[in-house]
Amino acid sequence: KSKNLKQAKEENNCLIWNKKVPDTETEKFKKIIEEKYNLKFETYWDLHSWSVTEFPSFWEELWNYLGFITSKPYDEVSMKLS
């Protein structure tokens, strides 16, 4: 039986962001973005909204933040989703 998002959230209760916990990876990444782009995200959803409206910048920043190692650097962030 497949679960809906609410059921999965209730069962797993996985915390991805908590403003009161400054040392999470999401919080560290958020601070980098805020400083670099002169922004202020009050909530996780503010960061999420930026990631959607600034798709190429978000993925470039995340790529660099996570430190992916590849055989050659990427040329551009692809908008193609299929």
Coordinates of N, CA and C in Angstrom, one line a residue:
K1 N 0.9 -1.2 0.0 CA 0.0 0.0 0.0 C 0.9 1.2 0.0
S2 N 0.6 2.2 -0.9 CA 1.5 3.4 -1.0 C 1.0 4.4 0.1
K3 N 2.0 5.1 0.5 CA 1.7 6.1 1.6 C 1.6 7.5 0.9
N4 N 0.8 8.3 1.5 CA 0.8 9.7 1.0 C 1.9 10.5 1.8
L5 N 2.1 11.7 1.4 CA 3.2 12.5 2.0 C 3.0 12.7 3.5
K6 N 1.8 13.0 3.9 CA 1.5 13.2 5.3 C 1.8 12.0 6.1
Q7 N 1.4 10.8 5.7 CA 1.6 9.6 6.4 C 3.1 9.3 6.5
A8 N 3.8 9.5 5.4 CA 5.3 9.3 5.4 C 6.0 10.2 6.4
K9 N 5.5 11.4 6.4 CA 6.1 12.4 7.3 C 5.9 12.1 8.8
E10 N 4.6 11.7 9.1 CA 4.3 11.3 10.4 C 5.1 10.1 10.9
E11 N 5.3 9.1 10.0 CA 6.0 7.9 10.4 C 7.5 8.1 10.5
N12 N 8.0 8.8 9.6 CA 9.5 9.0 9.6 C 10.0 10.1 10.5
N13 N 9.2 11.2 10.5 CA 9.5 12.3 11.4 C 10.9 12.7 11.2
C14 N 11.4 12.8 9.9 CA 12.7 13.2 9.6 C 12.9 14.7 9.5
L15 N 13.7 15.3 10.4 CA 13.9 16.7 10.4 C 14.9 17.1 9.4
I16 N 14.5 18.0 8.5 CA 15.4 18.5 7.4 C 15.9 19.9 7.7
W17 N 15.1 20.7 8.5 CA 15.5 22.0 8.8 C 14.9 22.4 10.1
N18 N 15.6 23.1 11.0 CA 15.1 23.6 12.2 C 15.9 24.9 12.5
K19 N 15.2 26.0 12.5 CA 15.9 27.3 12.6 C 16.6 27.4 14.0
K20 N 16.2 26.6 15.0 CA 16.8 26.7 16.3 C 18.1 25.8 16.3
V21 N 18.4 25.1 15.3 CA 19.6 24.3 15.3 C 20.5 24.8 14.2
P22 N 21.5 25.6 14.5 CA 22.3 26.3 13.5 C 23.3 25.5 12.8
D23 N 23.6 24.3 13.3 CA 24.7 23.5 12.7 C 24.2 22.4 11.7
T24 N 23.0 22.5 11.3 CA 22.5 21.5 10.3 C 23.2 21.9 8.9
E25 N 23.3 20.9 8.0 CA 23.9 21.2 6.7 C 23.0 22.2 5.9
T26 N 21.7 22.0 6.1 CA 20.7 23.0 5.4 C 21.0 24.4 5.9
E27 N 21.1 24.6 7.2 CA 21.4 25.9 7.8 C 22.7 26.5 7.3
K28 N 23.7 25.7 7.2 CA 25.0 26.1 6.7 C 24.9 26.5 5.3
F29 N 24.3 25.7 4.5 CA 24.1 26.0 3.0 C 23.2 27.3 2.9
K30 N 22.2 27.4 3.7 CA 21.3 28.6 3.6 C 22.1 29.9 3.9
K31 N 23.0 29.8 4.9 CA 23.8 31.0 5.3 C 24.7 31.4 4.1
I32 N 25.3 30.4 3.4 CA 26.2 30.7 2.3 C 25.4 31.5 1.2
I33 N 24.2 31.0 0.9 CA 23.4 31.6 -0.1 C 23.0 33.0 0.3
E34 N 22.6 33.1 1.6 CA 22.1 34.5 2.1 C 23.3 35.5 1.9
E35 N 24.5 35.1 2.3 CA 25.6 36.0 2.2 C 26.0 36.3 0.8
K36 N 26.1 35.3 -0.1 CA 26.5 35.5 -1.5 C 25.5 36.3 -2.3
Y37 N 24.2 36.1 -2.0 CA 23.2 36.7 -2.9 C 22.5 37.9 -2.1
N38 N 23.0 38.2 -0.9 CA 22.4 39.3 -0.1 C 20.9 39.1 0.1
L39 N 20.6 37.9 0.6 CA 19.2 37.5 0.9 C 19.0 37.2 2.3
K40 N 17.8 37.0 2.8 CA 17.5 36.6 4.1 C 16.3 35.6 4.0
F41 N 16.5 34.4 4.4 CA 15.4 33.4 4.4 C 14.9 33.2 5.8
E42 N 13.7 33.5 6.1 CA 13.1 33.4 7.4 C 12.7 32.0 7.7
T43 N 12.3 31.2 6.7 CA 11.8 29.9 6.8 C 12.5 29.0 5.8
Y44 N 12.4 27.7 6.0 CA 12.8 26.7 5.0 C 12.1 26.9 3.7
W45 N 10.8 27.3 3.7 CA 10.1 27.5 2.5 C 10.6 28.7 1.7
D46 N 11.1 29.7 2.4 CA 11.8 30.8 1.7 C 12.9 30.3 0.8
L47 N 13.7 29.5 1.5 CA 14.9 28.8 0.7 C 14.4 28.0 -0.4
H48 N 13.3 27.2 -0.1 CA 12.7 26.4 -1.2 C 12.2 27.2 -2.4
S49 N 11.6 28.3 -2.1 CA 11.0 29.2 -3.1 C 12.2 29.7 -4.0
W50 N 13.3 30.1 -3.3 CA 14.4 30.6 -4.1 C 15.0 29.5 -4.9
S51 N 15.1 28.3 -4.4 CA 15.6 27.2 -5.2 C 14.8 26.9 -6.5
V52 N 13.5 27.2 -6.4 CA 12.6 27.0 -7.6 C 12.8 28.2 -8.6
T53 N 12.8 29.4 -8.1 CA 12.8 30.6 -8.9 C 14.2 30.8 -9.5
E54 N 15.2 30.4 -8.8 CA 16.6 30.5 -9.2 C 17.3 29.2 -9.4
F55 N 16.6 28.3 -10.2 CA 16.9 26.9 -10.4 C 18.4 26.7 -10.7
P56 N 18.9 27.4 -11.8 CA 20.4 27.2 -12.1 C 21.3 27.6 -11.0
S57 N 21.1 28.7 -10.4 CA 21.9 29.2 -9.3 C 21.9 28.2 -8.1
F58 N 20.7 27.7 -7.8 CA 20.5 26.8 -6.7 C 21.4 25.5 -6.9
W59 N 21.2 24.9 -8.1 CA 21.9 23.7 -8.3 C 23.4 23.9 -8.5
E60 N 23.8 25.0 -9.0 CA 25.3 25.3 -9.1 C 25.9 25.4 -7.7
E61 N 25.1 26.2 -6.8 CA 25.6 26.4 -5.4 C 25.6 25.0 -4.7
L62 N 24.6 24.2 -4.8 CA 24.5 23.0 -4.1 C 25.6 22.0 -4.6
W63 N 25.8 22.0 -5.9 CA 26.9 21.2 -6.5 C 28.3 21.6 -5.8
N64 N 28.5 22.9 -5.8 CA 29.8 23.3 -5.2 C 29.8 23.1 -3.7
Y65 N 28.7 23.3 -3.0 CA 28.7 23.1 -1.5 C 28.9 21.6 -1.2
L66 N 28.3 20.7 -1.9 CA 28.5 19.3 -1.6 C 29.8 18.7 -2.1
G67 N 30.6 19.5 -2.9 CA 31.9 19.1 -3.3 C 32.0 17.9 -4.2
F68 N 31.1 17.8 -5.1 CA 31.1 16.6 -6.1 C 32.4 16.5 -6.8
I69 N 32.9 15.3 -6.9 CA 34.2 15.1 -7.7 C 33.8 14.4 -9.0
T70 N 34.2 15.0 -10.1 CA 33.8 14.5 -11.4 C 35.1 14.4 -12.3
S71 N 35.0 13.7 -13.4 CA 36.1 13.6 -14.3 C 36.3 14.9 -15.0
K72 N 35.3 15.7 -15.2 CA 35.4 17.1 -15.8 C 34.4 18.0 -15.2
P73 N 34.6 19.3 -15.1 CA 33.6 20.2 -14.6 C 32.4 20.2 -15.5
Y74 N 31.2 20.6 -14.9 CA 30.0 20.7 -15.7 C 30.1 22.0 -16.5
D75 N 29.4 22.0 -17.6 CA 29.4 23.2 -18.5 C 28.3 24.2 -18.1
E76 N 27.1 23.6 -17.7 CA 26.0 24.5 -17.4 C 24.9 23.6 -16.6
V77 N 24.1 24.3 -15.9 CA 23.0 23.6 -15.2 C 21.9 23.4 -16.2
S78 N 21.5 22.1 -16.4 CA 20.4 21.8 -17.3 C 19.1 22.1 -16.8
M79 N 18.2 22.7 -17.6 CA 16.8 22.9 -17.2 C 16.0 21.7 -17.6
K80 N 16.5 20.8 -18.4 CA 15.8 19.7 -18.9 C 15.5 18.7 -17.8
L81 N 14.2 18.4 -17.6 CA 13.8 17.5 -16.5 C 13.4 16.1 -17.0
S82 N 13.4 15.9 -18.3 CA 13.1 14.5 -18.7 C 14.2 13.9 -19.5

